[in-house]
Short mmCIF file of C-alpha atoms and ligand atoms in Angstrom, two decimals:
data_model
loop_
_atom_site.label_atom_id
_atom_site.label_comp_id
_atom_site.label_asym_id
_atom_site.label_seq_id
_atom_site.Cartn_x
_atom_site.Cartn_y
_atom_site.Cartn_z
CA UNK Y 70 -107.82 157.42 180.47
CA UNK Y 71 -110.41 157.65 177.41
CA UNK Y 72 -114.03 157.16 177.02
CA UNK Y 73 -115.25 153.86 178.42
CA UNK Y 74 -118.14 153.02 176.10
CA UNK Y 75 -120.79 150.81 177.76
CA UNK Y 76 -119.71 151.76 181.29
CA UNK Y 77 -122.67 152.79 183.16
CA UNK Y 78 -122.65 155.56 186.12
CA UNK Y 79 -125.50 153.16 188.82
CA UNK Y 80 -124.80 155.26 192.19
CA UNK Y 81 -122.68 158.37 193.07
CA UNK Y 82 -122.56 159.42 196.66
CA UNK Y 83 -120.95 162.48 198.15
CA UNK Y 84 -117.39 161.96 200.24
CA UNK Y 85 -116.45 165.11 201.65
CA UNK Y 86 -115.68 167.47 198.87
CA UNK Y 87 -115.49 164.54 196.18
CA UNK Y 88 -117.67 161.94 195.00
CA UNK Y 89 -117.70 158.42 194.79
CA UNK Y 90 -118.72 156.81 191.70
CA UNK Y 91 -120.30 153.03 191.35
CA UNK Y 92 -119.72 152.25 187.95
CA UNK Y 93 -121.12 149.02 186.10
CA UNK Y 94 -119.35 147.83 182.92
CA UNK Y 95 -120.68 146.08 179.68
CA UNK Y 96 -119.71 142.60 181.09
CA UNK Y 97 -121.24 143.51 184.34
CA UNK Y 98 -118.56 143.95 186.50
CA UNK Y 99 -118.48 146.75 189.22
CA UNK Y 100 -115.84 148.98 190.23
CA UNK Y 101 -115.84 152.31 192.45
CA UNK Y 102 -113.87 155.58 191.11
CA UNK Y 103 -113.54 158.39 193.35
CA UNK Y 104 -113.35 161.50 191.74
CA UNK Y 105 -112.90 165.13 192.41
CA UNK Y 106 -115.49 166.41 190.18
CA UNK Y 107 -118.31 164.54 188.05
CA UNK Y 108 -120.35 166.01 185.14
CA UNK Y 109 -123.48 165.01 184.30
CA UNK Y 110 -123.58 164.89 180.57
CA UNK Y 111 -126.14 161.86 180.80
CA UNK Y 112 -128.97 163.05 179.01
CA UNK Y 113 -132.50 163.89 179.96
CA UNK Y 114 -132.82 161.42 182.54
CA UNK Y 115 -129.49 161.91 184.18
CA UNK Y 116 -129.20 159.64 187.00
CA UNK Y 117 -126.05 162.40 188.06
CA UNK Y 118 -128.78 164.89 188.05
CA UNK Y 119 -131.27 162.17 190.24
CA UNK Y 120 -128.72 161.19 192.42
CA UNK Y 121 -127.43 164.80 193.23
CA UNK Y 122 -131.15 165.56 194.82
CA UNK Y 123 -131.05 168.77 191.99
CA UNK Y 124 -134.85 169.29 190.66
CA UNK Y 125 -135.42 168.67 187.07
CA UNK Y 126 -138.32 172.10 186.83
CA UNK Y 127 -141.10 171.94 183.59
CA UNK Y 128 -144.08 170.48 181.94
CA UNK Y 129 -144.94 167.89 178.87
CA UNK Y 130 -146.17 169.93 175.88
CA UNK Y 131 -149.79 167.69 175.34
CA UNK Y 132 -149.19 166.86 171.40
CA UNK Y 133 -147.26 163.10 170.85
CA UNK Y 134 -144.86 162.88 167.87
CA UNK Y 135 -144.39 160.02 165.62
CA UNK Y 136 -141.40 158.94 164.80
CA UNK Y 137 -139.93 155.87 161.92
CA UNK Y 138 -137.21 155.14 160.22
CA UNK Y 139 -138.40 153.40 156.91
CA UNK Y 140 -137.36 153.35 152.87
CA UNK Y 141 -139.99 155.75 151.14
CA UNK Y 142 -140.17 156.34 147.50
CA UNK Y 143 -141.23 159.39 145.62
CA UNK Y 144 -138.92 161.43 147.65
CA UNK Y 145 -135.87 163.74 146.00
CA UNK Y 146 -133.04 162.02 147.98
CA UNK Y 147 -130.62 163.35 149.62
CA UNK Y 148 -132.99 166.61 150.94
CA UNK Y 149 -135.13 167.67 153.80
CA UNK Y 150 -138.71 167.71 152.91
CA UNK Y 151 -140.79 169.41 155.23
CA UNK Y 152 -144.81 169.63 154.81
CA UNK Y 153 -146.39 172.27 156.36
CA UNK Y 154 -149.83 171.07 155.82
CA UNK Y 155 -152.17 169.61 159.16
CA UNK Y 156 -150.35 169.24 161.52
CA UNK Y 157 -146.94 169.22 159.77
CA UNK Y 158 -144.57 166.20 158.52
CA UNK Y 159 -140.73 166.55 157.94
CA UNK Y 160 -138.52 163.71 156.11
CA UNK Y 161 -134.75 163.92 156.79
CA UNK Y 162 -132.39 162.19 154.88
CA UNK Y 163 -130.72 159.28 157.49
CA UNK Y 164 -128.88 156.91 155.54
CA UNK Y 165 -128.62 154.51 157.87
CA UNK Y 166 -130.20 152.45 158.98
CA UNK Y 167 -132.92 153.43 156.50
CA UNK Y 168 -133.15 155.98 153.72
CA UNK Y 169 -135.26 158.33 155.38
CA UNK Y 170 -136.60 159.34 159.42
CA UNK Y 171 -139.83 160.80 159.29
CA UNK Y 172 -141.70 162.76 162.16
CA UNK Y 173 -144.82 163.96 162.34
CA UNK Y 174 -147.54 165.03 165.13
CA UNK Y 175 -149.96 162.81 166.13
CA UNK Y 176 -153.29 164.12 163.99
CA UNK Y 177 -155.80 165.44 166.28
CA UNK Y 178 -158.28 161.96 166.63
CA UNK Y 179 -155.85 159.36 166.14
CA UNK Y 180 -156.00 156.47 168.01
CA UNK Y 181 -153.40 156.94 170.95
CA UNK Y 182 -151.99 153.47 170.32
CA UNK Y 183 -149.01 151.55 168.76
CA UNK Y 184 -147.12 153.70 166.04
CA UNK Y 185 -148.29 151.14 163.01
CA UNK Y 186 -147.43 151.70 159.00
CA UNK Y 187 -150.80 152.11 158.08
CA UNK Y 188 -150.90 155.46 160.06
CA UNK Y 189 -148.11 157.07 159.06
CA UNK Y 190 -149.20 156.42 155.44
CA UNK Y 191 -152.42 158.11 156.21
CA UNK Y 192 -150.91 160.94 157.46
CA UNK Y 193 -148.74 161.05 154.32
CA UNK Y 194 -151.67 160.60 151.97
CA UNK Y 195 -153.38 163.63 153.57
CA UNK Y 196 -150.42 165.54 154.09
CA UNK Y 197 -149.21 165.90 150.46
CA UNK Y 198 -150.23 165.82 146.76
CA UNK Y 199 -147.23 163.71 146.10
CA UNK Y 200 -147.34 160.02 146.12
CA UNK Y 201 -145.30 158.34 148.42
CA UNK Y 202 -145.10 154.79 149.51
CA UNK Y 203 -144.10 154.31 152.89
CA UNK Y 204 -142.40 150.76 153.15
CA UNK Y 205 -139.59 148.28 155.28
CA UNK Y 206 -139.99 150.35 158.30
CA UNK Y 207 -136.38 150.11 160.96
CA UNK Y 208 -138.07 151.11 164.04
CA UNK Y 209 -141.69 153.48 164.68
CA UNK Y 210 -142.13 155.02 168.00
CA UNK Y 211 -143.79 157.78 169.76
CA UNK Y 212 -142.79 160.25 172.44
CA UNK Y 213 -143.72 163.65 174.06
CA UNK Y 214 -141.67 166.83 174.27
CA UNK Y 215 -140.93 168.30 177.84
CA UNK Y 216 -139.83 172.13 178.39
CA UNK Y 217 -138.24 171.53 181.35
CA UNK Y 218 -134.53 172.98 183.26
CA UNK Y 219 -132.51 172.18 186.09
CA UNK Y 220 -132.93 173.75 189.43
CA UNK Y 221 -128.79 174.40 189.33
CA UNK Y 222 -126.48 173.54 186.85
CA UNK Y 223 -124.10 172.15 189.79
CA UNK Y 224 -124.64 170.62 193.45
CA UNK Y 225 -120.72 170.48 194.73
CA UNK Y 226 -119.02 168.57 192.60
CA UNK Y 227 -121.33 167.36 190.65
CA UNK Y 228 -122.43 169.74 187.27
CA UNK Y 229 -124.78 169.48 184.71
CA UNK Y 230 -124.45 169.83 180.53
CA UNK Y 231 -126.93 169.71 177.96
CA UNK Y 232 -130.23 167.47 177.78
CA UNK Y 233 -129.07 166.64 181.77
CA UNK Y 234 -129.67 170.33 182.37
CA UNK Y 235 -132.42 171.43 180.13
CA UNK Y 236 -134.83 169.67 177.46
CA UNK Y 237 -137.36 171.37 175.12
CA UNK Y 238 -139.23 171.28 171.88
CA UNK Y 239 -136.49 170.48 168.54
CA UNK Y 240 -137.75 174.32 167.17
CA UNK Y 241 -134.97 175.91 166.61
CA UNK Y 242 -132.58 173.22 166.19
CA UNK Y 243 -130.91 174.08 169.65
CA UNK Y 244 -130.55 171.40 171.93
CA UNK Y 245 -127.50 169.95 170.81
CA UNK Y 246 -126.27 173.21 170.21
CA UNK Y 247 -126.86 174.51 173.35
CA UNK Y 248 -125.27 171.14 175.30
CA UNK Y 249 -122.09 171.85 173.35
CA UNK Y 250 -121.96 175.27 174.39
CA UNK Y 251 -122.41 174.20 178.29
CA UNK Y 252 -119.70 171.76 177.80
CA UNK Y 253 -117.47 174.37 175.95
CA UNK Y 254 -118.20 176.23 178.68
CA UNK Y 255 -117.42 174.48 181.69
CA UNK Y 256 -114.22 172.40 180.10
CA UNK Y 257 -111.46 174.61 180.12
CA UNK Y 258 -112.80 175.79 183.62
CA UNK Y 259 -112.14 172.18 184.90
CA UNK Y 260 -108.76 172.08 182.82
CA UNK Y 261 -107.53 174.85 184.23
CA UNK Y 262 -108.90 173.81 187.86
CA UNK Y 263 -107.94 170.73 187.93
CA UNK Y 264 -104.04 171.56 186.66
CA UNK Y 265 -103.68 174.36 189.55
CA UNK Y 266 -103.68 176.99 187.07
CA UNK Y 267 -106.98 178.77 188.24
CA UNK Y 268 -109.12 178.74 191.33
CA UNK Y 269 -112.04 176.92 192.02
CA UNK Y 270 -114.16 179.69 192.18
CA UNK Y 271 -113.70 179.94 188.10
CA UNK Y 272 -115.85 176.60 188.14
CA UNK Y 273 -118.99 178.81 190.07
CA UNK Y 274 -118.64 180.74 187.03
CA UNK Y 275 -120.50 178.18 184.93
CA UNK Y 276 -123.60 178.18 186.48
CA UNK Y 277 -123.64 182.20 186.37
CA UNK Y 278 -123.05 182.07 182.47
CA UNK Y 279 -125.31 178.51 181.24
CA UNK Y 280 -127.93 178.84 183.48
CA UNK Y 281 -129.44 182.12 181.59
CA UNK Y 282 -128.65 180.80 178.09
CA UNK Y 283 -130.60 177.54 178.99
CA UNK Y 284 -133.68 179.64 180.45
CA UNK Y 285 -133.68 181.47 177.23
CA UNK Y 286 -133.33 179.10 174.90
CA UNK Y 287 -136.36 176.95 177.20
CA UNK Y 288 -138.44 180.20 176.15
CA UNK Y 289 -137.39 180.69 172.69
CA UNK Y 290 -138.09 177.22 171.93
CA UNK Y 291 -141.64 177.40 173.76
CA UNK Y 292 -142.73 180.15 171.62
CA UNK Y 293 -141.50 178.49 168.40
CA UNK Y 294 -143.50 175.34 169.38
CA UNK Y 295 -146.51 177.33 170.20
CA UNK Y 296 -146.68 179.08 166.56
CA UNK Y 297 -145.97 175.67 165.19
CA UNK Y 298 -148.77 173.96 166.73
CA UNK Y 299 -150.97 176.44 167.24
CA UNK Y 300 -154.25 175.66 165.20
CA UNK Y 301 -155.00 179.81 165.34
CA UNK Y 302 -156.51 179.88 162.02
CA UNK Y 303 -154.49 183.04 161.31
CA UNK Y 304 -151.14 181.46 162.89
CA UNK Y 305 -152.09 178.35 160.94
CA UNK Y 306 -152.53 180.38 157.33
CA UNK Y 307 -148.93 181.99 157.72
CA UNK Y 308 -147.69 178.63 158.54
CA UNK Y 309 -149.21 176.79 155.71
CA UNK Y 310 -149.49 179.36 152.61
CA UNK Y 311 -147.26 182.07 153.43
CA UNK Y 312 -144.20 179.93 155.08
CA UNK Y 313 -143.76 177.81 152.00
CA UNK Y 314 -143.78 180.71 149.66
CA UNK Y 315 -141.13 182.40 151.66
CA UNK Y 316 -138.51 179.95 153.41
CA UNK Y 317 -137.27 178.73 149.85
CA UNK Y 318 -136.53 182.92 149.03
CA UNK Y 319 -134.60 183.37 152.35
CA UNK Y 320 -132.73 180.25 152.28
CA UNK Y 321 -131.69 181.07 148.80
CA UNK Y 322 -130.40 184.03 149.72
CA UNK Y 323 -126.99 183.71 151.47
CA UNK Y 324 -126.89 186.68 153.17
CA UNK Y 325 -129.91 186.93 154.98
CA UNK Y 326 -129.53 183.05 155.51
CA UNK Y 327 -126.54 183.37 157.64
CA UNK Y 328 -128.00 186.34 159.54
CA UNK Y 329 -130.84 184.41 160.14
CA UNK Y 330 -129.06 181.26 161.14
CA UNK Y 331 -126.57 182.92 163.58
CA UNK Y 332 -129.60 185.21 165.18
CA UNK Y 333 -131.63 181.92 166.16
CA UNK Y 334 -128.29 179.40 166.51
CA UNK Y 335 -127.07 182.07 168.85
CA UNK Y 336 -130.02 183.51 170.38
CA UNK Y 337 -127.32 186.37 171.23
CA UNK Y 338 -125.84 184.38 173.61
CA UNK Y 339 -123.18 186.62 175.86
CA UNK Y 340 -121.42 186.28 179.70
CA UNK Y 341 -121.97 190.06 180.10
CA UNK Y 342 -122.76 189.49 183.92
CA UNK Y 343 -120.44 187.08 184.69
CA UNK Y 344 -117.38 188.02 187.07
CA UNK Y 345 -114.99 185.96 184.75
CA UNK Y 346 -115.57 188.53 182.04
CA UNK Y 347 -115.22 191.91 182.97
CA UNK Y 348 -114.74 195.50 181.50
CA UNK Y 349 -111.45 198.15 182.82
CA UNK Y 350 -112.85 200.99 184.27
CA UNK Y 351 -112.53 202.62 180.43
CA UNK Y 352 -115.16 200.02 178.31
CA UNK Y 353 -114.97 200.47 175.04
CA UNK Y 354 -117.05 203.06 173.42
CA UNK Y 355 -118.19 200.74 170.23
CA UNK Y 356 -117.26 197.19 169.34
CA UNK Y 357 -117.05 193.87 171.12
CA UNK Y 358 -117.90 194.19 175.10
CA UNK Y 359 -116.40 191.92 178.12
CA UNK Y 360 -118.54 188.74 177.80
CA UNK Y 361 -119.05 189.00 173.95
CA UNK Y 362 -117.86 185.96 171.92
CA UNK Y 363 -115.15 186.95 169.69
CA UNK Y 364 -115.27 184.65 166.87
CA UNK Y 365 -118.23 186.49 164.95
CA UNK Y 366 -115.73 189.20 164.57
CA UNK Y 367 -114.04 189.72 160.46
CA UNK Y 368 -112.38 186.29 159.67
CA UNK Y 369 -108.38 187.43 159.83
CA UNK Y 370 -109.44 187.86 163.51
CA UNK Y 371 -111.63 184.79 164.30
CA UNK Y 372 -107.94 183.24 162.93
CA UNK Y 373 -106.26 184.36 165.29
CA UNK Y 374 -108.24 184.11 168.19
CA UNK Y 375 -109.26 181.01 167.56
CA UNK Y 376 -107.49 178.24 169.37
CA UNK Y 377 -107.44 176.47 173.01
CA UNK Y 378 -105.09 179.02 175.68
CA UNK Y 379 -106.09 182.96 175.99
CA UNK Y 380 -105.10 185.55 173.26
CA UNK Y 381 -104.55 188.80 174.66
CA UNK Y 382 -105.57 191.60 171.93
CA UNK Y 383 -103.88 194.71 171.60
CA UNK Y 384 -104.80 197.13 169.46
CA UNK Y 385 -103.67 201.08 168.44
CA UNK Y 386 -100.50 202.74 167.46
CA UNK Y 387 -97.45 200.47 168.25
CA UNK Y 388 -95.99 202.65 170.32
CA UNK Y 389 -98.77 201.90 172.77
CA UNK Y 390 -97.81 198.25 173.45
CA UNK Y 391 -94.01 197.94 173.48
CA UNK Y 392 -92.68 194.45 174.00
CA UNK Y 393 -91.85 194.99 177.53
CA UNK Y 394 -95.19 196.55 178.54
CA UNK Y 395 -96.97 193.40 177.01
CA UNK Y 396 -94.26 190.88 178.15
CA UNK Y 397 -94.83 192.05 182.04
CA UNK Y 398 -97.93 190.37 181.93
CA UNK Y 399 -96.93 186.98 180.74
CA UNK Y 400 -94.31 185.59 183.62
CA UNK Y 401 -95.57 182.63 185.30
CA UNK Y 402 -98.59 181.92 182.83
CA UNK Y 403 -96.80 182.77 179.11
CA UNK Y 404 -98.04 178.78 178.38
CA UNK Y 405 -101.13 179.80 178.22
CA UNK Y 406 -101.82 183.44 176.68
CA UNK Y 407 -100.62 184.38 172.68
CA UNK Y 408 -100.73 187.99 172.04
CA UNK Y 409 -101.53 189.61 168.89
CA UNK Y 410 -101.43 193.08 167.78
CA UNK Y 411 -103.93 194.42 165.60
CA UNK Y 412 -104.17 196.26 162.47
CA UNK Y 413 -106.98 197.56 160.72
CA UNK Y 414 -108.93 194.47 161.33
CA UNK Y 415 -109.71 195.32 165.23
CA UNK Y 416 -113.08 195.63 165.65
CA UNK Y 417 -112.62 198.36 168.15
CA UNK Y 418 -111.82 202.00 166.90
CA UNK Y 419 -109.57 202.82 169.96
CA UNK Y 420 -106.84 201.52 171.40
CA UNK Y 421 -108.27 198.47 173.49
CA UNK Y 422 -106.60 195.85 175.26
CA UNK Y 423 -108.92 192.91 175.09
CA UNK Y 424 -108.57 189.22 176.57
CA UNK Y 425 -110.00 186.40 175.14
CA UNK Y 426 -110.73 183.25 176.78
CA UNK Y 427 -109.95 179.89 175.76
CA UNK Y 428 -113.85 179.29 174.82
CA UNK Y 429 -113.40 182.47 172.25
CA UNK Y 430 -115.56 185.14 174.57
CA UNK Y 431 -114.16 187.95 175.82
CA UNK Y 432 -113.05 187.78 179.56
CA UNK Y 433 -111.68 191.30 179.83
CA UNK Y 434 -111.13 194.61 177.96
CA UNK Y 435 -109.97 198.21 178.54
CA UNK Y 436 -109.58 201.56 176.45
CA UNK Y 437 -106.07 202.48 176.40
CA UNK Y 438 -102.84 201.33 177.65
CA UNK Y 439 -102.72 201.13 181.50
CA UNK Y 440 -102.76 197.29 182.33
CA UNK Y 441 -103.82 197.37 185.69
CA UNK Y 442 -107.71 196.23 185.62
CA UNK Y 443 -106.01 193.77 182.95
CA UNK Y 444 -103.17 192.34 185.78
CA UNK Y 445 -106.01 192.24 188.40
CA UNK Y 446 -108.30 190.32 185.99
CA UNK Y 447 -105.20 187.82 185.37
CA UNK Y 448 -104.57 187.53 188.93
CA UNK Y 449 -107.61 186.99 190.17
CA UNK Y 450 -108.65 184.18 187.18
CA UNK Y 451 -105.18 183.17 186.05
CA UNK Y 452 -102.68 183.47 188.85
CA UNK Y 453 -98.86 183.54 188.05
CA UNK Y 454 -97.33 180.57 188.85
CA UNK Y 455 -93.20 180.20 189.65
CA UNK Y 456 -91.08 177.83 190.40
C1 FAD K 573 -136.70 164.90 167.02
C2 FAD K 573 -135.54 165.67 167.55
C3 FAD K 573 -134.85 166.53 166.70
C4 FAD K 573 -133.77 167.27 167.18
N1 FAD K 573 -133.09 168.14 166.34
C5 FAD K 573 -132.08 168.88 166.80
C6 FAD K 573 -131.39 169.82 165.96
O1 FAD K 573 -131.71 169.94 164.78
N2 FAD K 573 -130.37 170.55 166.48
C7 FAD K 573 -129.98 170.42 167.79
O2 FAD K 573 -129.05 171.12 168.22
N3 FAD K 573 -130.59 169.53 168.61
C8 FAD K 573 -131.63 168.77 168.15
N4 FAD K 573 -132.26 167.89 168.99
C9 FAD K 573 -131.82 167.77 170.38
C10 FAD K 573 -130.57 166.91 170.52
O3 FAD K 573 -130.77 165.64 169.94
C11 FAD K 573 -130.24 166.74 172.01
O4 FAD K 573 -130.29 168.00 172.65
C12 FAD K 573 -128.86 166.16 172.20
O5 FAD K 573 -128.76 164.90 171.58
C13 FAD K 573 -128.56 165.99 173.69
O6 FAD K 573 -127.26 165.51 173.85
P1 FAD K 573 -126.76 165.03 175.26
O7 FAD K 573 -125.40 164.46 175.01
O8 FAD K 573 -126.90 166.11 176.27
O9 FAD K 573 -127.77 163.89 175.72
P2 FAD K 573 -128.05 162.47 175.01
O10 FAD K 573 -127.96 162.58 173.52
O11 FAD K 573 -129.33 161.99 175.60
O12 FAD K 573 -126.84 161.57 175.47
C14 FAD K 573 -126.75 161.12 176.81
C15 FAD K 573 -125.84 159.91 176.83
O13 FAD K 573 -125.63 159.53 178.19
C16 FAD K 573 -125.77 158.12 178.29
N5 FAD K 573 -126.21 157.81 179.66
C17 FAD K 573 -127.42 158.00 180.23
N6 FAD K 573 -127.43 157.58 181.51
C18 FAD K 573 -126.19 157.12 181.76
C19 FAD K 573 -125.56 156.55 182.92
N7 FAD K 573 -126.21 156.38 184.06
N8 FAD K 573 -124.26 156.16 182.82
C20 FAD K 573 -123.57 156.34 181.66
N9 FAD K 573 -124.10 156.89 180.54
C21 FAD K 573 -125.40 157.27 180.59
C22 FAD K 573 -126.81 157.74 177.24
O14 FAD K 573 -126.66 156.38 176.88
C23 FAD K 573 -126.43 158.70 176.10
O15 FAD K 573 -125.44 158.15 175.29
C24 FAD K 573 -133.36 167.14 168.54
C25 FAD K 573 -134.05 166.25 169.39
C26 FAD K 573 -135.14 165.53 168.90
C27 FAD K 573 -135.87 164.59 169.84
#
């Protein structure tokens, strides 16, 4: 079965541990689909969240944005062009279906009424020294920003992922991000549920990890949005003489750049907590802890961890890991876990033993060579299976 475009979820109901689904199709035609497990990946006004009674928590920020997609000319193509004068005015290169999508904040005094041309060219006029013509306008709207999260990222078999489960202010360019993360998150759990390979209790997992990273990212983003909006005079100087001056320098840089980008795009996101990512009783005195993701480690090791299925790490003289020692743990689930010794690339100094789960964070790891926190780990999340 593949994606259904145009199918639309109209009623879900709970039937004992499942659900059943009332599904209406472009043509209008109805059919029911029970299913085991529904996730509610239906934006912010998920009728899975709605119809699974879980609370959507948060408040409308009180500033409206404006919104077109229109041709404009004076403007570099092909670049973001953001004005950090008033009350702030970004073009981003669309393409289709116009050049350019412009947003901007309602001005303090505007008329609250129909988004109209002859507004947004105002705004423009005041808003920058360069002249622009605003013309053949696609489509102008308005709309408010929300900070808001869900109660629980799952009621029974019904879950939650991304604008479904929390919405916020664009700062920070996280909410797509953070809805592919959930779903990251929570798919190889159902793959592996749904095949028999790992308990359901894996799946109560996903609320334990998501939940936190959506909270924090609902903050982060609220405190971005307040410093952007925030007509401080002091708060408003920084933003309008010293911001310009600077972002060009750090984005030129590469270095800082990066560091930059992954601080905010990861908001140092980790499962430290979580019982599906745990430490041996010897954790690792530096490096990469349970619940860290691995791929920000050196490159020749994101290779190799990268991937769907669990790499199991091994690091420290080879005499440590014979192939017997290693190949004990694989019987009965050797489908689904690579192993890979490691060189000087590990990013631990000792000998560690270190798991890595198919969404590239680290379920389990150990100083040293005794396997059994590692066996009860695989036992408890991956069981063996035979036959
Ligand atoms: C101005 C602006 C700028 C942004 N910039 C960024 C950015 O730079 N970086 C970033 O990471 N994020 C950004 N975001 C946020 C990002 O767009 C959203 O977080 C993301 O699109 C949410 O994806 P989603 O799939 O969870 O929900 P949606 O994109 O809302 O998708 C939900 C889908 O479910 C469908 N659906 C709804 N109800 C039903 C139903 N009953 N049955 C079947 N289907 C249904 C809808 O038709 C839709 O296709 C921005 C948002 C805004 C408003």
């Amino acid at each position: 079965m593949g994606i259904e475009r145009g199918t639309e979820l109209i009623r879900l109901e709970r039937n004992g541990p499942a659900v059943t689904c009332r599904l209406r199709s472009g043509d209008g035609t109805e059919e029911t689909v029970d299913a085991r497990y529904v996730v509610g990946c239906d934006g912010a006004h998920s009728t899975v969240r709605a119809q699974a009674g879980i609370g959507f928590e948060g408040y409308a920020y009180p500033q409206t944005f404006l919104l077109a997609d229109l041709e404009v000319d004076g403007l570099e193509p092909g670049a973001v062009h953001t004005y950090m004068t008033g009350s702030g005015m970004v073009f981003f290169p669309l393409g289709s279906p116009a050049t350019w999508r412009m947003l901007a904040m309602r001005p303090p005094g505007a008329p609250d009424t129909e988004v109209k041309l002859g507004l947004l060219q105002k705004i423009t006029d005041e808003y920058t020294p360069d002249r622009l013509v605003l013309r053949d306008p696609v489509c102008m709207t308005d709309f408010r920003l929300h900070n808001r999260g869900a109660a629980h990222y799952r009621s029974g078999p019904c879950f939650l992922a991304g604008d479904a489960a929390h919405i916020h202010s664009p700062a920070g360019a996280q909410g797509m991000n953070t809805g592919i993360q959930d779903a990251l998150n929570l798919g190889w759990k159902l793959a592996l549920v749904c095949s028999g390979r790992a308990p359901a209790e894996l799946l109560d997992t996903y609320e334990i990890e998501r939940a936190p990273v959506g909270r924090s990212v609902l903050r982060f983003t609220d405190r971005a949005f307040t410093i952007g909006t925030s007509r401080n005079p002091l708060i408003r100087l920084a933003r309008t003489r010293l911001a310009p001056r600077l972002a060009p320098l750090a984005l030129r840089a590469t270095g800082p750049r990066g560091r930059v980008f992954r601080t905010v795009s990861e908001l140092g996101i980790h499962y430290r907590r979580s019982p599906a990512s745990t430490a041996g009783s010897r954790p690792p005195r530096k490096g990469p802890q349970a619940g860290d993701r691995l791929p920000d480690l050196p490159r020749g090791l994101q290779a190799r961890s990268a991937g769907p299925g669990w790499h199991l790490l091994v690091s420290g003289p080879p005499a440590l890991w014979p192939d017997e020692r290693l190949a004990s743990l694989l019987p009965g689930r050797h489908d689904l876990i690579s192993v890979h010794r490691l060189g000087g690339e590990s990013p631990w100094p000792d000998p560690v033993q270190g798991l890595v789960r198919p969404d590239g964070y680290l379920g389990y790891v150990a100083r040293g060579a005794h396997l059994e926190g590692l066996r009860a780990y695989l036992e408890r999340w991956l069981p063996a299976q035979h036959g």
